[in-house]
Amino acid sequence: MRYDGPELSVFSKKTGYLCFFKQIILLLMSSCSIYCYLCPQFRIGFFIFNYRSMTPIGIFDSGFGGLSIFREIQHLLPQYDYVFLGDNARAPYGDRSFQEVFDFTHQAVCRLFDMGCPLVILACNTASAKALRNIQQNELPKMSDPSRRVLGVIRPTVERVANLTYSGHIGLVATRATVSSQSYDMEIMHNLNQHLSGQQHVGNMGGSLKPIHLTSRACPNWVPLIESGMLHSDALHQEVKADLSAL
């Protein structure tokens, strides 16, 4: 499936690109070579981070936030090449329908597969919540290459935070789509069931199992502010303060 995003000029929203290139400058501080391809018809960038001549890992996000995920993955797995795809033209995904998020994510995954990535990581909570399961269960079996894999960020996040909480009460700030999908609630319950069946150890800072209570809050204004270059603005500070105070 080809990428079929909206026909927007690359230069139509310069503030978004300035923010994006600030992130790229941070990545340049690590010893890597970066090849940048910008499509003139779609405001979308492909960045190939070249470390060694190995099959690349694809990383997809609806915006800029996935670059922080990329940096952590690269730190743990520096021997691989990486291709990052950011769908900034259609971001944010948070208020889009399940079908839209699935269609956009499926297009991106297929594009990364076409670029030679056998593994694609959805570095996006909304895509992980609304599209991952459908892609894994229904789309991957249809493909000619059975070795292709798609992973998300929700399961590893839950596995980690379950062992960090002292009280068993966790706060989640996310997009409306992620909160309404209840993906984190279901994953926490899945982990708990695995623990009780003896398949997996899930502890609370020391191994003793406690019930985990999740309080979620949708924060629809964070992404537009951050991705418009207002990361350190008073407006974003007030939004974050209000949302965290509500938790």
Tab-separated table of C-alpha atoms in Angstrom:
chain	number	residue	atom	x	y	z
A	1	MET	CA	0.000	0.000	0.000
A	2	ARG	CA	1.467	3.372	-0.943
A	3	TYR	CA	1.625	6.327	1.431
A	4	ASP	CA	-1.427	8.419	0.601
A	5	GLY	CA	-1.179	11.503	2.781
A	6	PRO	CA	-2.625	14.952	2.041
A	7	GLU	CA	-0.970	17.123	-0.607
A	8	LEU	CA	0.537	19.885	1.546
A	9	SER	CA	3.571	21.993	0.807
A	10	VAL	CA	6.752	21.072	2.636
A	11	PHE	CA	7.092	24.708	3.611
A	12	SER	CA	3.475	25.310	4.636
A	13	LYS	CA	4.114	25.067	8.388
A	14	LYS	CA	7.688	26.152	9.022
A	15	THR	CA	7.362	26.217	12.790
A	16	GLY	CA	6.739	22.492	12.837
A	17	TYR	CA	9.852	21.825	10.795
A	18	LEU	CA	11.971	24.112	12.973
A	19	CYS	CA	10.928	22.073	15.985
A	20	PHE	CA	11.646	18.867	14.065
A	21	PHE	CA	15.139	19.993	13.043
A	22	LYS	CA	15.952	20.944	16.638
A	23	GLN	CA	15.353	17.292	17.476
A	24	ILE	CA	17.564	16.238	14.557
A	25	ILE	CA	20.401	18.472	15.803
A	26	LEU	CA	20.285	16.614	19.123
A	27	LEU	CA	20.619	13.351	17.238
A	28	LEU	CA	23.604	14.686	15.291
A	29	MET	CA	25.494	14.953	18.570
A	30	SER	CA	25.711	11.158	18.538
A	31	SER	CA	28.217	9.782	16.033
A	32	CYS	CA	25.924	8.857	13.183
A	33	SER	CA	25.286	9.913	9.628
A	34	ILE	CA	21.759	10.985	8.760
A	35	TYR	CA	20.200	10.886	5.322
A	36	CYS	CA	17.109	13.040	4.993
A	37	TYR	CA	14.459	12.635	2.318
A	38	LEU	CA	11.586	15.123	2.134
A	39	CYS	CA	8.710	14.433	-0.197
A	40	PRO	CA	7.628	17.676	-1.958
A	41	GLN	CA	3.988	16.579	-2.078
A	42	PHE	CA	3.641	15.474	1.541
A	43	ARG	CA	4.833	17.313	4.611
A	44	ILE	CA	6.563	14.229	5.857
A	45	GLY	CA	10.173	13.320	6.392
A	46	PHE	CA	12.131	10.086	6.184
A	47	PHE	CA	15.314	10.080	8.201
A	48	ILE	CA	17.699	7.168	7.853
A	49	PHE	CA	20.112	6.922	10.770
A	50	ASN	CA	23.081	4.982	9.483
A	51	TYR	CA	25.206	3.210	12.088
A	52	ARG	CA	26.246	-0.044	10.455
A	53	SER	CA	25.271	-1.983	7.371
A	54	MET	CA	22.463	-4.041	8.882
A	55	THR	CA	18.783	-4.455	8.107
A	56	PRO	CA	17.147	-1.263	9.411
A	57	ILE	CA	14.509	-1.031	12.126
A	58	GLY	CA	11.574	1.202	11.249
A	59	ILE	CA	10.130	3.607	13.815
A	60	PHE	CA	6.817	5.361	13.217
A	61	ASP	CA	5.096	8.187	15.049
A	62	SER	CA	2.331	10.589	14.163
A	63	GLY	CA	4.614	13.512	15.066
A	64	PHE	CA	7.880	14.404	16.782
A	65	GLY	CA	7.607	12.527	20.073
A	66	GLY	CA	8.816	9.272	18.559
A	67	LEU	CA	12.311	10.741	18.233
A	68	SER	CA	12.735	10.384	22.000
A	69	ILE	CA	11.758	6.710	21.663
A	70	PHE	CA	14.256	6.364	18.831
A	71	ARG	CA	17.096	7.771	20.939
A	72	GLU	CA	16.468	5.234	23.699
A	73	ILE	CA	16.256	2.321	21.257
A	74	GLN	CA	19.443	3.450	19.517
A	75	HIS	CA	21.184	3.668	22.865
A	76	LEU	CA	20.275	0.055	23.643
A	77	LEU	CA	20.791	-1.268	20.092
A	78	PRO	CA	23.483	0.875	18.441
A	79	GLN	CA	24.434	-1.860	15.971
A	80	TYR	CA	21.328	-1.350	13.819
A	81	ASP	CA	20.352	1.169	11.159
A	82	TYR	CA	17.065	3.035	11.673
A	83	VAL	CA	14.424	4.668	9.514
A	84	PHE	CA	12.141	7.169	11.262
A	85	LEU	CA	8.828	8.129	9.663
A	86	GLY	CA	6.888	11.034	11.172
A	87	ASP	CA	3.415	11.744	9.786
A	88	ASN	CA	3.426	15.401	10.727
A	89	ALA	CA	1.039	16.246	7.886
A	90	ARG	CA	-1.877	14.478	9.589
A	91	ALA	CA	-0.897	14.869	13.232
A	92	PRO	CA	-2.205	14.820	15.847
A	93	TYR	CA	-3.926	11.436	15.774
A	94	GLY	CA	-5.493	11.824	19.214
A	95	ASP	CA	-8.949	12.987	18.100
A	96	ARG	CA	-9.191	10.836	14.985
A	97	SER	CA	-11.449	7.800	14.619
A	98	PHE	CA	-10.267	4.210	14.988
A	99	GLN	CA	-10.544	3.734	11.222
A	100	GLU	CA	-8.502	6.814	10.385
A	101	VAL	CA	-5.744	5.907	12.825
A	102	PHE	CA	-5.676	2.341	11.506
A	103	ASP	CA	-5.546	3.478	7.852
A	104	PHE	CA	-2.766	6.011	8.467
A	105	THR	CA	-0.739	3.604	10.598
A	106	HIS	CA	-1.161	0.750	8.132
A	107	GLN	CA	0.044	2.989	5.300
A	108	ALA	CA	3.109	3.994	7.310
A	109	VAL	CA	3.939	0.424	8.300
A	110	CYS	CA	3.710	-0.744	4.683
A	111	ARG	CA	5.931	2.146	3.595
A	112	LEU	CA	8.594	1.169	6.124
A	113	PHE	CA	8.351	-2.480	5.056
A	114	ASP	CA	8.884	-1.317	1.457
A	115	MET	CA	11.995	0.555	2.608
A	116	GLY	CA	13.499	-2.707	3.856
A	117	CYS	CA	12.529	-2.678	7.534
A	118	PRO	CA	11.474	-6.166	8.710
A	119	LEU	CA	10.599	-4.760	12.146
A	120	VAL	CA	8.488	-1.638	12.695
A	121	ILE	CA	7.993	-0.062	16.110
A	122	LEU	CA	4.947	2.152	16.646
A	123	ALA	CA	6.447	4.861	18.849
A	124	CYS	CA	2.973	6.338	19.257
A	125	ASN	CA	0.475	5.548	21.986
A	126	THR	CA	-2.529	6.330	19.805
A	127	ALA	CA	-1.337	4.109	16.944
A	128	SER	CA	-0.451	1.358	19.426
A	129	ALA	CA	-3.884	1.630	21.034
A	130	LYS	CA	-6.020	1.861	17.894
A	131	ALA	CA	-4.122	0.040	15.149
A	132	LEU	CA	-1.497	-2.366	16.482
A	133	ARG	CA	-3.703	-5.354	17.304
A	134	ASN	CA	-5.537	-5.175	13.985
A	135	ILE	CA	-2.265	-4.990	12.052
A	136	GLN	CA	-0.723	-7.874	14.005
A	137	GLN	CA	-3.717	-10.175	13.809
A	138	ASN	CA	-5.229	-9.334	10.417
A	139	GLU	CA	-2.694	-7.615	8.164
A	140	LEU	CA	0.630	-9.333	8.877
A	141	PRO	CA	-0.714	-12.849	8.085
A	142	LYS	CA	-1.680	-11.601	4.597
A	143	MET	CA	1.853	-10.508	3.759
A	144	SER	CA	4.233	-12.640	1.743
A	145	ASP	CA	7.094	-12.288	4.230
A	146	PRO	CA	6.220	-14.080	7.505
A	147	SER	CA	9.246	-12.620	9.285
A	148	ARG	CA	7.827	-9.090	9.386
A	149	ARG	CA	6.869	-7.800	12.816
A	150	VAL	CA	5.142	-4.734	14.265
A	151	LEU	CA	5.481	-3.786	17.937
A	152	GLY	CA	3.961	-1.016	20.062
A	153	VAL	CA	4.867	0.929	23.195
A	154	ILE	CA	1.980	0.136	25.549
A	155	ARG	CA	2.975	-3.356	26.692
A	156	PRO	CA	6.634	-2.536	27.504
A	157	THR	CA	5.508	0.629	29.305
A	158	VAL	CA	3.089	-1.301	31.495
A	159	GLU	CA	5.684	-3.988	32.219
A	160	ARG	CA	8.084	-1.296	33.384
A	161	VAL	CA	5.796	0.913	35.469
A	162	ALA	CA	4.268	-2.090	37.233
A	163	ASN	CA	7.636	-2.560	38.899
A	164	LEU	CA	8.163	1.125	39.703
A	165	THR	CA	5.065	2.009	41.708
A	166	TYR	CA	5.121	1.868	45.499
A	167	SER	CA	1.418	2.530	46.008
A	168	GLY	CA	-0.033	0.649	43.056
A	169	HIS	CA	-1.796	3.841	41.926
A	170	ILE	CA	-0.578	5.070	38.515
A	171	GLY	CA	-1.536	8.248	36.682
A	172	LEU	CA	-1.721	8.304	32.891
A	173	VAL	CA	-1.715	11.446	30.750
A	174	ALA	CA	-2.382	10.732	27.081
A	175	THR	CA	-4.453	11.664	24.047
A	176	ARG	CA	-8.222	11.234	24.066
A	177	ALA	CA	-7.833	8.258	21.745
A	178	THR	CA	-5.423	6.428	24.041
A	179	VAL	CA	-7.517	7.062	27.137
A	180	SER	CA	-10.823	6.110	25.493
A	181	SER	CA	-9.351	2.893	24.073
A	182	GLN	CA	-8.591	1.703	27.630
A	183	SER	CA	-5.543	-0.053	26.200
A	184	TYR	CA	-3.463	0.613	29.289
A	185	ASP	CA	-6.228	-0.688	31.558
A	186	MET	CA	-6.475	-3.882	29.516
A	187	GLU	CA	-2.708	-4.364	29.394
A	188	ILE	CA	-2.415	-3.940	33.157
A	189	MET	CA	-5.114	-6.579	33.619
A	190	HIS	CA	-3.354	-8.854	31.120
A	191	ASN	CA	-0.088	-8.570	33.050
A	192	LEU	CA	-1.873	-9.269	36.314
A	193	ASN	CA	-3.492	-12.400	34.882
A	194	GLN	CA	-0.126	-13.604	33.561
A	195	HIS	CA	1.386	-13.145	36.992
A	196	LEU	CA	-1.422	-15.010	38.716
A	197	SER	CA	-1.097	-17.886	36.239
A	198	GLY	CA	2.631	-18.080	36.897
A	199	GLN	CA	3.664	-17.047	33.376
A	200	GLN	CA	5.270	-13.757	34.369
A	201	HIS	CA	6.508	-11.961	37.446
A	202	VAL	CA	4.918	-8.560	38.008
A	203	GLY	CA	5.926	-6.893	41.233
A	204	ASN	CA	5.663	-3.525	42.923
A	205	MET	CA	9.147	-2.334	43.861
A	206	GLY	CA	10.323	-5.462	45.548
A	207	GLY	CA	8.234	-8.279	44.200
A	208	SER	CA	5.069	-8.255	46.335
A	209	LEU	CA	2.055	-8.057	44.087
A	210	LYS	CA	-0.406	-5.244	44.752
A	211	PRO	CA	-3.537	-4.320	42.827
A	212	ILE	CA	-2.736	-1.589	40.304
A	213	HIS	CA	-5.222	1.252	39.969
A	214	LEU	CA	-4.934	3.465	36.898
A	215	THR	CA	-6.235	7.030	36.781
A	216	SER	CA	-6.245	8.409	33.246
A	217	ARG	CA	-6.598	11.955	31.985
A	218	ALA	CA	-6.929	13.002	28.358
A	219	CYS	CA	-4.727	15.972	27.468
A	220	PRO	CA	-5.728	17.071	23.946
A	221	ASN	CA	-3.850	20.385	24.024
A	222	TRP	CA	-0.345	19.086	24.736
A	223	VAL	CA	0.524	17.762	21.271
A	224	PRO	CA	-0.577	20.856	19.274
A	225	LEU	CA	1.403	23.135	21.594
A	226	ILE	CA	4.562	20.999	21.601
A	227	GLU	CA	4.574	20.354	17.874
A	228	SER	CA	4.029	24.031	17.054
A	229	GLY	CA	7.325	24.852	18.792
A	230	MET	CA	5.878	25.937	22.174
A	231	LEU	CA	7.668	23.348	24.284
A	232	HIS	CA	8.864	25.910	26.833
A	233	SER	CA	5.919	28.289	26.627
A	234	ASP	CA	3.775	29.529	29.498
A	235	ALA	CA	0.704	28.157	27.721
A	236	LEU	CA	2.051	24.614	27.773
A	237	HIS	CA	3.264	25.007	31.357
A	238	GLN	CA	-0.241	25.982	32.459
A	239	GLU	CA	-1.799	23.065	30.554
A	240	VAL	CA	0.586	20.550	32.092
A	241	LYS	CA	0.133	22.015	35.573
A	242	ALA	CA	-3.659	21.889	35.328
A	243	ASP	CA	-3.754	18.325	33.989
A	244	LEU	CA	-1.287	16.952	36.534
A	245	SER	CA	-3.063	18.754	39.376
A	246	ALA	CA	-6.288	17.037	38.316
A	247	LEU	CA	-4.626	13.654	38.871
